[in-house]
């Protein structure tokens, strides 16, 4: 049964993106919002809007009962969770299913299996996909943790099984550090995810973060090629590309094939991403986790392949088979996305939720600006700082960087500090231009003052 009335249980730029995709499919849209988000762009764009509670996320966007009540009251037949918030919460997906509504994502069982990093590792191993050497399952207590670390070799990463958003992760170089950091990771995971269970894996030194976009209809899965997301701060992506020019063709084929194998092994439905670390020196890739939802950086893949990933995930979750075969998915050129956050990049990325005075959107061929801003809009201080994404597409990576520079120079977001200047500086950096970076590259670059030097000169 195709979806007819879609309830959007998220906010910000992704809510705008979902409203547009649903409308393109002729679906009636119902935007949920908190009391702080009455003025939000997707509230204006959607066919209907409904308040689900006060500003704090726990009372609104994380309030399962309030969301279900509002979805039922507005006659919705499906709920799109977006990213963040409840998007990877198996309990929420199950509650939606039990209320007789469609969850626009995989089944609650699949989220349980693939959203938990330990269970996902085991599923990957079973499907023949390489994982980072580490503990077989959860590890409890300093003794057990140390034993695994000694087996796989230092440095090691201590990770929260339920982790996300770069939280609950620590790197330990020695047994002493491990003993000190494991309790910290556990406490952080308990506070952030309500689950303090940990596991340990070898820390790969200076890897690339490469991920594969997949789509599945529960029966068949296809990949839409890979993304390169190594430019990270605090293990959060800030700049993403499609494709990853560091891969040779056989490695790319093997990586993408492994993602399809794993997605099919778990009968995956919807849009999902398999994240890997890639060791350039040995050309080895290791699965690290699966994100069972649409991702922030999905537009670079859309620019590369011409596929509307959000529309396709809505279609397949409504029961339709995938609308394309693997052979029909082609890549062309190169795409780059940069995250525009309302933060001060010159002052330790301090959140800066201002009121927008002037907004000039970058446009032109191959330029896309996904955002939820408008002149006069006051950015609410209660939520994630991501306010937009500038995405460019061009024939080559070099041309894409040039186009990005033009777009960022053209863009004006007056009234708030934002991370546009960071991206202009990155675009001008010779190492970024040459594509020579890894996941541990950006933080030392920032610490060395590369940004403020450029900012002062500008
Ligand atoms: P992606 O994998 O799509 O790049 P991120 O890991 O950056 O996504 O997370 C997507 C968004 O959701 C970010 O804005 C992040 O702050 C937020 N987020 C991630 N995990 C959680 C979580 N468990 N709860 C709430 N928000 C989260
Ligand atoms: P999250 O759920 O927070 O996104 P991930 O497991 O995807 O957690 O890891 C986030 C980031 O942490 C990765 O993109 C990478 O930069 C780094 N990382 C994770 N695991 C390892 C590892 N074993 N070795 C080196 N870096 C890692
Ligand atoms: Mg991740």
Coordinates of C-alpha atoms and ligand atoms in Angstrom, one line a residue:
X1 CA 0.0 0.0 0.0
X2 CA 1.6 3.2 -1.1
X3 CA 2.0 6.0 1.4
X4 CA -0.6 8.8 1.1
X5 CA -0.2 10.9 4.2
X6 CA 3.4 11.3 5.5
X7 CA 4.1 12.6 9.0
X8 CA 7.6 14.2 9.3
X9 CA 9.0 13.7 12.8
X10 CA 12.1 15.8 12.4
X11 CA 13.1 19.4 11.9
X12 CA 15.6 21.7 10.1
X13 CA 17.0 21.2 6.6
X14 CA 16.1 17.5 6.4
X15 CA 12.5 18.2 7.1
X16 CA 12.4 20.6 4.2
X17 CA 14.1 17.9 2.0
X18 CA 11.5 15.3 3.1
X19 CA 8.5 17.6 2.4
X20 CA 9.8 18.3 -1.1
X21 CA 10.4 14.6 -1.9
X22 CA 7.0 13.6 -0.6
X23 CA 5.3 16.3 -2.6
X24 CA 7.1 15.2 -5.7
X25 CA 5.4 11.8 -5.2
X26 CA 2.0 13.4 -4.7
X27 CA 2.0 12.6 -1.0
X28 CA 0.2 14.8 1.6
X29 CA 2.7 16.1 4.1
X30 CA 2.2 16.7 7.9
X31 CA 5.1 18.5 9.6
X32 CA 5.6 17.9 13.3
X33 CA 7.2 20.8 15.2
X34 CA 8.0 21.9 18.7
X35 CA 6.8 25.1 20.3
X36 CA 10.2 26.6 19.3
X37 CA 9.8 25.7 15.7
X38 CA 6.5 27.4 14.7
X39 CA 8.4 29.6 12.2
X40 CA 10.3 26.8 10.7
X41 CA 10.5 26.6 6.8
X42 CA 9.1 23.1 6.6
X43 CA 6.1 24.1 8.7
X44 CA 5.3 26.6 6.0
X45 CA 6.0 24.3 3.1
X46 CA 4.1 21.2 4.4
X47 CA 0.4 20.7 3.7
X48 CA -0.3 20.6 7.5
X49 CA 1.7 21.2 10.7
X50 CA 1.1 20.0 14.2
X51 CA 2.8 21.0 17.5
X52 CA 4.1 17.9 19.4
X53 CA 5.4 19.6 22.5
X54 CA 7.7 22.2 24.2
X55 CA 11.2 23.2 22.9
X56 CA 13.4 20.6 24.6
X57 CA 13.9 17.6 22.3
X58 CA 13.0 15.1 25.0
X59 CA 9.5 16.7 25.2
X60 CA 9.0 16.9 21.4
X61 CA 11.2 15.3 18.8
X62 CA 12.2 12.5 21.1
X63 CA 8.8 12.1 22.7
X64 CA 7.5 8.8 21.1
X65 CA 4.0 9.0 22.6
X66 CA 3.5 12.6 21.5
X67 CA 4.6 11.8 18.0
X68 CA 2.4 8.8 17.7
X69 CA -0.6 10.6 19.1
X70 CA -0.2 13.5 16.7
X71 CA 0.4 11.1 13.7
X72 CA -2.8 9.3 14.5
X73 CA -4.8 12.4 15.1
X74 CA -3.8 13.8 11.7
X75 CA -4.6 10.6 9.9
X76 CA -1.0 9.9 8.8
X77 CA -0.3 6.5 7.4
X78 CA 3.5 6.8 7.6
X79 CA 6.2 8.5 9.7
X80 CA 9.6 9.7 8.3
X81 CA 12.1 10.0 11.1
X82 CA 14.8 12.0 9.2
X83 CA 18.3 11.7 10.8
X84 CA 19.3 12.1 14.5
X85 CA 16.5 12.1 17.1
X86 CA 14.5 8.8 16.9
X87 CA 15.7 7.8 13.4
X88 CA 17.8 4.8 14.7
X89 CA 15.7 4.0 17.7
X90 CA 14.3 0.4 17.3
X91 CA 11.8 1.0 20.1
X92 CA 10.3 3.9 18.1
X93 CA 10.2 2.0 14.9
X94 CA 8.4 -0.9 16.7
X95 CA 5.9 1.5 18.3
X96 CA 5.2 3.0 14.8
X97 CA 4.7 -0.5 13.4
X98 CA 2.5 -1.6 16.3
X99 CA 0.3 1.6 15.8
X100 CA -0.3 0.3 12.3
X101 CA 1.7 3.0 10.6
X102 CA 4.7 2.6 8.2
X103 CA 8.1 3.6 9.5
X104 CA 10.1 5.1 6.6
X105 CA 13.2 3.0 7.3
X106 CA 14.0 -0.6 7.9
X107 CA 12.1 -2.9 10.2
X108 CA 12.5 -2.5 13.9
X109 CA 14.3 -5.9 13.9
X110 CA 16.8 -4.7 11.3
X111 CA 17.5 -1.5 13.3
X112 CA 18.1 -3.6 16.4
X113 CA 20.5 -5.7 14.5
X114 CA 22.4 -3.1 12.4
X115 CA 22.0 -0.1 14.6
X116 CA 23.9 -1.8 17.4
X117 CA 27.6 -1.6 16.5
X118 CA 28.4 -5.0 18.1
X119 CA 25.5 -6.9 16.4
X120 CA 26.3 -5.1 13.1
X121 CA 29.9 -6.2 13.3
X122 CA 28.7 -9.8 13.7
X123 CA 26.3 -9.5 10.8
X124 CA 29.2 -8.1 8.7
X125 CA 31.5 -11.0 9.6
X126 CA 28.8 -13.5 8.8
X127 CA 28.3 -11.9 5.3
X128 CA 32.1 -12.1 4.7
X129 CA 32.7 -8.3 5.1
X130 CA 36.0 -7.4 6.8
X131 CA 35.7 -5.6 10.1
X132 CA 38.4 -3.9 12.3
X133 CA 40.0 -6.5 14.5
X134 CA 38.4 -6.3 17.9
X135 CA 36.3 -7.9 20.7
X136 CA 33.9 -10.6 19.7
X137 CA 31.1 -8.9 21.5
X138 CA 30.6 -6.4 24.3
X139 CA 33.4 -6.2 26.9
X140 CA 32.7 -5.4 30.5
X141 CA 35.3 -4.3 33.1
X142 CA 38.8 -3.1 32.8
X143 CA 40.4 -6.6 32.9
X144 CA 38.4 -7.9 30.0
X145 CA 39.0 -4.7 28.0
X146 CA 42.7 -4.9 28.6
X147 CA 42.8 -8.5 27.5
X148 CA 41.2 -7.6 24.1
X149 CA 43.5 -4.6 23.7
X150 CA 46.6 -6.8 24.2
X151 CA 45.3 -9.3 21.7
X152 CA 44.5 -6.8 18.9
X153 CA 47.4 -4.4 19.7
X154 CA 47.5 -0.8 20.8
X155 CA 46.3 1.9 19.9
X156 CA 42.7 0.8 20.4
X157 CA 39.3 2.5 20.1
X158 CA 36.9 2.1 22.9
X159 CA 33.4 2.4 21.5
X160 CA 29.8 2.5 22.8
X161 CA 27.7 -0.2 21.2
X162 CA 24.8 2.2 20.9
X163 CA 27.0 5.1 19.9
X164 CA 26.4 7.8 17.3
X165 CA 27.4 11.4 16.4
X166 CA 31.0 10.7 17.4
X167 CA 30.1 10.2 21.1
X168 CA 31.1 7.4 23.4
X169 CA 34.4 6.9 21.6
X170 CA 37.9 7.1 23.1
X171 CA 41.3 6.2 21.8
X172 CA 43.9 4.5 24.1
X173 CA 47.6 4.2 23.3
X174 CA 48.6 2.3 26.4
X175 CA 47.1 0.0 29.1
X176 CA 47.2 2.9 31.5
X177 CA 45.2 5.1 29.2
X178 CA 42.7 2.3 28.6
X179 CA 42.1 1.8 32.3
X180 CA 41.4 5.6 32.7
X181 CA 39.4 6.1 29.5
X182 CA 37.1 3.1 29.5
X183 CA 35.0 4.3 32.5
X184 CA 34.7 7.8 30.7
X185 CA 33.4 6.2 27.5
X186 CA 31.0 4.1 29.5
X187 CA 29.6 7.1 31.4
X188 CA 29.3 9.2 28.2
X189 CA 27.5 6.3 26.5
X190 CA 25.1 5.8 29.5
X191 CA 24.3 9.6 29.5
X192 CA 23.9 9.9 25.7
X193 CA 22.3 6.6 24.7
X194 CA 21.0 5.1 28.0
X195 CA 23.3 2.1 27.3
X196 CA 26.8 2.0 28.6
X197 CA 28.0 -1.2 26.9
X198 CA 31.3 -1.0 25.2
X199 CA 33.5 -2.9 22.8
X200 CA 37.1 -2.5 21.7
X201 CA 38.7 -2.5 18.3
X202 CA 42.1 -1.7 16.9
X203 CA 42.5 2.0 16.1
X204 CA 43.5 2.3 12.5
X205 CA 46.2 5.1 12.2
X206 CA 45.3 7.9 9.8
X207 CA 42.6 6.1 7.8
X208 CA 40.1 7.4 5.3
X209 CA 36.4 7.3 6.2
X210 CA 34.7 5.8 3.1
X211 CA 31.1 4.9 3.1
X212 CA 28.7 3.2 0.7
X213 CA 25.1 4.4 0.0
X214 CA 22.7 1.5 -0.4
X215 CA 19.0 1.2 -1.2
X216 CA 17.0 -1.9 -0.5
X217 CA 13.4 -3.1 -0.9
X218 CA 13.6 -5.9 1.6
X219 CA 14.4 -8.4 -1.1
X220 CA 17.0 -6.8 -3.4
X221 CA 19.6 -4.1 -2.6
X222 CA 21.7 -1.9 -4.8
X223 CA 24.6 0.5 -4.1
X224 CA 24.9 4.1 -5.3
X225 CA 28.6 4.2 -5.0
X226 CA 30.8 5.6 -2.3
X227 CA 31.4 8.8 -0.4
X228 CA 34.7 10.1 1.1
X229 CA 34.0 11.7 4.5
X230 CA 37.5 11.9 6.1
X231 CA 37.4 15.6 6.9
X232 CA 36.1 15.4 10.5
X233 CA 36.2 17.4 13.7
X234 CA 35.4 15.5 16.9
X235 CA 34.6 12.4 14.7
X236 CA 31.8 14.4 13.0
X237 CA 32.0 14.9 9.3
X238 CA 32.3 18.5 8.1
X239 CA 33.0 18.1 4.3
X240 CA 31.9 15.1 2.2
X241 CA 32.6 14.0 -1.4
X242 CA 31.3 11.5 -3.9
X243 CA 33.2 9.6 -5.1
X244 CA 36.3 8.8 -3.3
X245 CA 39.1 9.5 -5.8
X246 CA 41.6 7.6 -3.6
X247 CA 40.1 4.3 -4.6
X248 CA 41.1 2.3 -7.6
X249 CA 38.4 0.6 -9.7
X250 CA 38.9 -2.9 -8.3
X251 CA 38.8 -1.7 -4.7
X252 CA 35.7 0.4 -5.4
X253 CA 34.0 -2.6 -6.9
X254 CA 34.9 -4.8 -4.0
X255 CA 33.8 -2.2 -1.4
X256 CA 30.5 -1.6 -3.1
X257 CA 29.8 -5.3 -3.6
X258 CA 30.5 -6.0 0.1
X259 CA 27.9 -3.3 1.1
X260 CA 25.3 -4.9 -1.2
X261 CA 26.0 -8.3 0.2
X262 CA 25.6 -7.2 3.7
X263 CA 22.4 -5.2 3.0
X264 CA 20.9 -8.2 1.2
X265 CA 22.0 -10.6 4.0
X266 CA 19.8 -8.6 6.4
X267 CA 16.9 -8.0 4.0
X268 CA 17.4 -4.3 4.2
X269 CA 14.6 -1.9 3.3
X270 CA 15.0 1.8 2.7
X271 CA 18.1 4.0 2.4
X272 CA 21.2 3.0 4.5
X273 CA 24.9 3.6 4.7
X274 CA 27.7 1.2 5.4
X275 CA 30.6 3.0 6.9
X276 CA 34.2 1.7 6.4
X277 CA 37.7 2.8 7.3
X278 CA 40.2 2.5 4.5
X279 CA 43.9 2.0 4.9
X280 CA 45.5 3.6 1.8
X281 CA 48.9 2.0 2.4
X282 CA 47.5 -1.5 2.2
X283 CA 44.2 -0.8 0.3
X284 CA 42.3 -2.7 3.0
X285 CA 38.9 -1.6 4.0
X286 CA 37.1 -2.5 7.3
X287 CA 33.4 -2.1 8.0
X288 CA 32.8 0.0 11.2
X289 CA 29.1 0.6 11.4
X290 CA 25.8 0.9 9.5
X291 CA 23.5 4.0 9.6
X292 CA 20.0 2.7 9.1
X293 CA 18.6 6.0 7.9
X294 CA 19.1 8.8 5.4
X295 CA 22.3 10.7 6.1
X296 CA 23.3 14.3 6.3
X297 CA 25.6 13.9 3.3
X298 CA 23.1 12.0 1.0
X299 CA 23.0 14.9 -1.5
X300 CA 26.5 14.3 -2.9
X301 CA 25.3 10.9 -4.0
X302 CA 22.2 12.4 -5.5
X303 CA 24.4 14.8 -7.5
X304 CA 26.7 12.0 -8.6
X305 CA 24.0 9.6 -9.7
X306 CA 20.9 11.7 -10.4
X307 CA 18.8 9.5 -8.0
X308 CA 16.4 11.1 -5.5
X309 CA 17.3 9.0 -2.5
X310 CA 14.6 10.4 -0.2
X311 CA 11.8 9.8 -2.7
X312 CA 13.1 6.3 -3.4
X313 CA 13.2 5.4 0.3
X314 CA 9.6 6.7 0.7
X315 CA 8.6 4.6 -2.3
X316 CA 10.2 1.3 -1.1
X317 CA 9.0 1.7 2.4
X318 CA 5.5 2.2 1.0
X319 CA 5.9 -1.3 -0.4
X320 CA 7.1 -0.7 -4.0
X321 CA 10.1 -2.6 -5.4
X322 CA 13.3 -0.7 -6.1
X323 CA 12.7 1.3 -9.2
X324 CA 16.2 0.6 -10.6
X325 CA 18.6 -2.2 -11.3
X326 CA 22.3 -1.9 -10.4
X327 CA 23.2 -1.5 -14.0
X328 CA 21.0 1.5 -14.3
X329 CA 22.9 3.4 -11.6
X330 CA 25.6 5.4 -13.2
X331 CA 28.0 7.9 -11.8
X332 CA 29.1 11.1 -13.4
X333 CA 31.6 13.8 -12.4
X334 CA 32.3 14.7 -8.8
X335 CA 30.2 16.2 -5.9
X336 CA 31.2 18.0 -2.7
X337 CA 29.0 19.0 0.3
X338 CA 30.1 21.3 3.1
X339 CA 28.1 21.6 6.3
X340 CA 27.0 25.1 7.2
X341 CA 26.6 25.2 11.0
X342 CA 25.6 28.2 13.1
X343 CA 28.9 28.1 15.0
X344 CA 31.9 30.5 15.2
X345 CA 34.7 28.7 13.5
X346 CA 37.2 31.3 14.8
X347 CA 36.2 30.7 18.4
X348 CA 36.3 27.0 19.0
X349 CA 33.0 26.4 17.0
X350 CA 30.9 28.0 19.7
X351 CA 27.2 27.7 18.9
X352 CA 25.9 31.0 17.5
X353 CA 22.2 30.9 16.9
X354 CA 21.5 34.3 15.4
X355 CA 18.6 36.0 13.6
X356 CA 19.1 36.1 9.8
X357 CA 19.3 39.6 8.5
X358 CA 20.4 39.0 4.9
X359 CA 20.4 35.8 3.0
X360 CA 21.9 35.4 -0.4
X361 CA 21.7 31.8 -1.6
X362 CA 24.4 30.4 -3.9
X363 CA 22.9 29.1 -7.1
X364 CA 23.9 28.3 -10.7
X365 CA 24.5 25.1 -12.6
X366 CA 25.5 22.2 -10.4
X367 CA 25.0 24.2 -7.2
X368 CA 22.5 23.1 -4.5
X369 CA 21.8 24.8 -1.2
X370 CA 19.8 22.6 1.2
X371 CA 18.8 24.7 4.2
X372 CA 15.9 26.1 6.2
X373 CA 16.8 29.7 6.6
X374 CA 15.0 32.9 5.5
X375 CA 15.5 36.6 6.2
X376 CA 14.2 37.5 9.7
X377 CA 14.4 33.9 10.9
X378 CA 15.7 33.4 14.4
X379 CA 17.7 30.1 14.7
X380 CA 16.4 28.4 17.8
X381 CA 19.2 27.7 20.3
X382 CA 17.8 24.3 21.4
X383 CA 18.9 22.0 18.6
X384 CA 21.8 20.8 16.4
X385 CA 23.7 23.7 14.9
X386 CA 23.4 22.5 11.3
X387 CA 21.5 25.1 9.3
X388 CA 22.4 24.2 5.7
X389 CA 24.6 22.4 3.3
X390 CA 26.2 23.7 0.1
X391 CA 26.5 21.0 -2.5
X392 CA 28.3 21.4 -5.8
X393 CA 28.7 19.1 -8.8
X394 CA 31.2 19.4 -11.6
X395 CA 33.0 17.3 -14.2
X396 CA 36.1 16.8 -12.1
X397 CA 37.1 17.1 -8.4
X398 CA 39.2 20.2 -9.2
X399 CA 36.3 21.9 -11.0
X400 CA 34.0 21.0 -8.1
X401 CA 36.4 22.7 -5.6
X402 CA 36.5 25.8 -7.9
X403 CA 32.7 25.8 -8.0
X404 CA 32.5 25.4 -4.2
X405 CA 34.7 28.4 -3.8
X406 CA 32.5 30.5 -6.1
X407 CA 29.3 29.4 -4.3
X408 CA 30.7 30.1 -0.8
X409 CA 32.0 33.5 -1.9
X410 CA 28.5 34.3 -3.3
X411 CA 26.6 33.0 -0.2
X412 CA 25.7 35.6 2.4
X413 CA 24.2 34.5 5.7
X414 CA 24.2 37.7 7.7
X415 CA 23.1 37.8 11.3
X416 CA 24.7 34.7 12.6
X417 CA 28.2 33.3 12.7
X418 CA 28.6 30.2 10.6
X419 CA 31.2 27.7 9.2
X420 CA 31.3 29.1 5.6
X421 CA 34.7 30.7 6.2
X422 CA 36.1 27.3 7.4
X423 CA 35.1 25.7 4.1
X424 CA 36.5 28.6 2.0
X425 CA 39.8 28.1 3.8
X426 CA 39.7 24.3 3.3
X427 CA 38.9 24.8 -0.4
X428 CA 42.0 27.0 -0.7
X429 CA 44.3 24.6 1.1
X430 CA 46.8 22.8 -1.1
X431 CA 46.5 19.4 0.7
X432 CA 42.7 19.5 0.4
X433 CA 43.1 20.4 -3.3
X434 CA 45.4 17.5 -3.7
X435 CA 43.0 15.2 -1.8
X436 CA 45.7 14.3 0.7
X437 CA 43.9 13.9 4.0
X438 CA 42.6 11.4 6.4
X439 CA 40.3 11.4 9.5
X440 CA 43.0 12.8 11.7
X441 CA 44.0 15.6 9.4
X442 CA 41.5 18.4 10.1
X443 CA 41.9 18.7 13.9
X444 CA 45.7 19.3 13.8
X445 CA 45.1 21.7 10.9
X446 CA 42.7 23.7 13.1
X447 CA 45.0 23.5 16.1
X448 CA 47.9 24.9 14.1
X449 CA 45.8 28.0 13.5
X450 CA 45.4 27.5 9.7
X451 CA 41.9 29.0 9.9
X452 CA 42.6 32.1 11.9
X453 CA 45.6 32.9 9.8
X454 CA 43.4 32.8 6.7
X455 CA 40.6 34.6 8.4
X456 CA 42.8 37.5 9.5
X457 CA 44.2 37.9 6.1
X458 CA 40.8 38.0 4.5
Ligands
LIG1 P1 25.7 11.3 9.3 O1 26.2 9.9 9.7 O2 24.4 11.4 8.6 O3 26.8 12.2 8.9 P2 25.9 12.3 12.0 O4 26.5 11.1 12.7 O5 26.7 13.5 11.8 O6 25.2 11.8 10.7 O7 24.5 12.6 12.7 C1 23.4 13.2 12.1 C2 22.8 14.3 12.9 O8 22.2 13.7 14.0 C3 23.9 15.2 13.5 O9 23.3 16.5 13.5 C4 24.1 14.7 14.9 O10 24.4 15.7 15.8 C5 22.8 14.0 15.2 N1 22.9 12.8 15.9 C6 23.7 11.8 15.7 N2 23.4 10.8 16.6 C7 22.4 11.2 17.4 C8 21.7 10.6 18.4 N3 22.0 9.4 18.9 N4 20.7 11.3 19.0 C9 20.5 12.6 18.6 N5 21.1 13.2 17.6 C10 22.1 12.5 17.0
LIG2 P1 29.6 7.2 15.1 O1 28.5 6.3 15.4 O2 29.8 8.1 16.2 O3 29.5 7.8 13.8 P2 31.8 5.5 14.0 O4 32.0 4.1 14.5 O5 31.2 5.7 12.7 O6 30.9 6.2 15.2 O7 33.1 6.3 14.1 C1 33.2 7.7 13.9 C2 34.6 8.1 13.5 O8 35.6 7.7 14.4 C3 35.0 7.5 12.1 O9 34.6 8.2 11.0 C4 36.5 7.6 12.3 O10 37.0 8.9 12.0 C5 36.7 7.3 13.8 N1 37.0 5.9 14.0 C6 36.0 5.0 14.4 N2 36.6 3.7 14.5 C7 37.9 3.9 14.3 C8 39.0 2.9 14.3 N3 38.9 1.7 14.7 N4 40.2 3.4 14.1 C9 40.4 4.8 13.7 N5 39.4 5.7 13.7 C10 38.1 5.2 14.0
LIG3 MG1 29.6 6.8 12.0

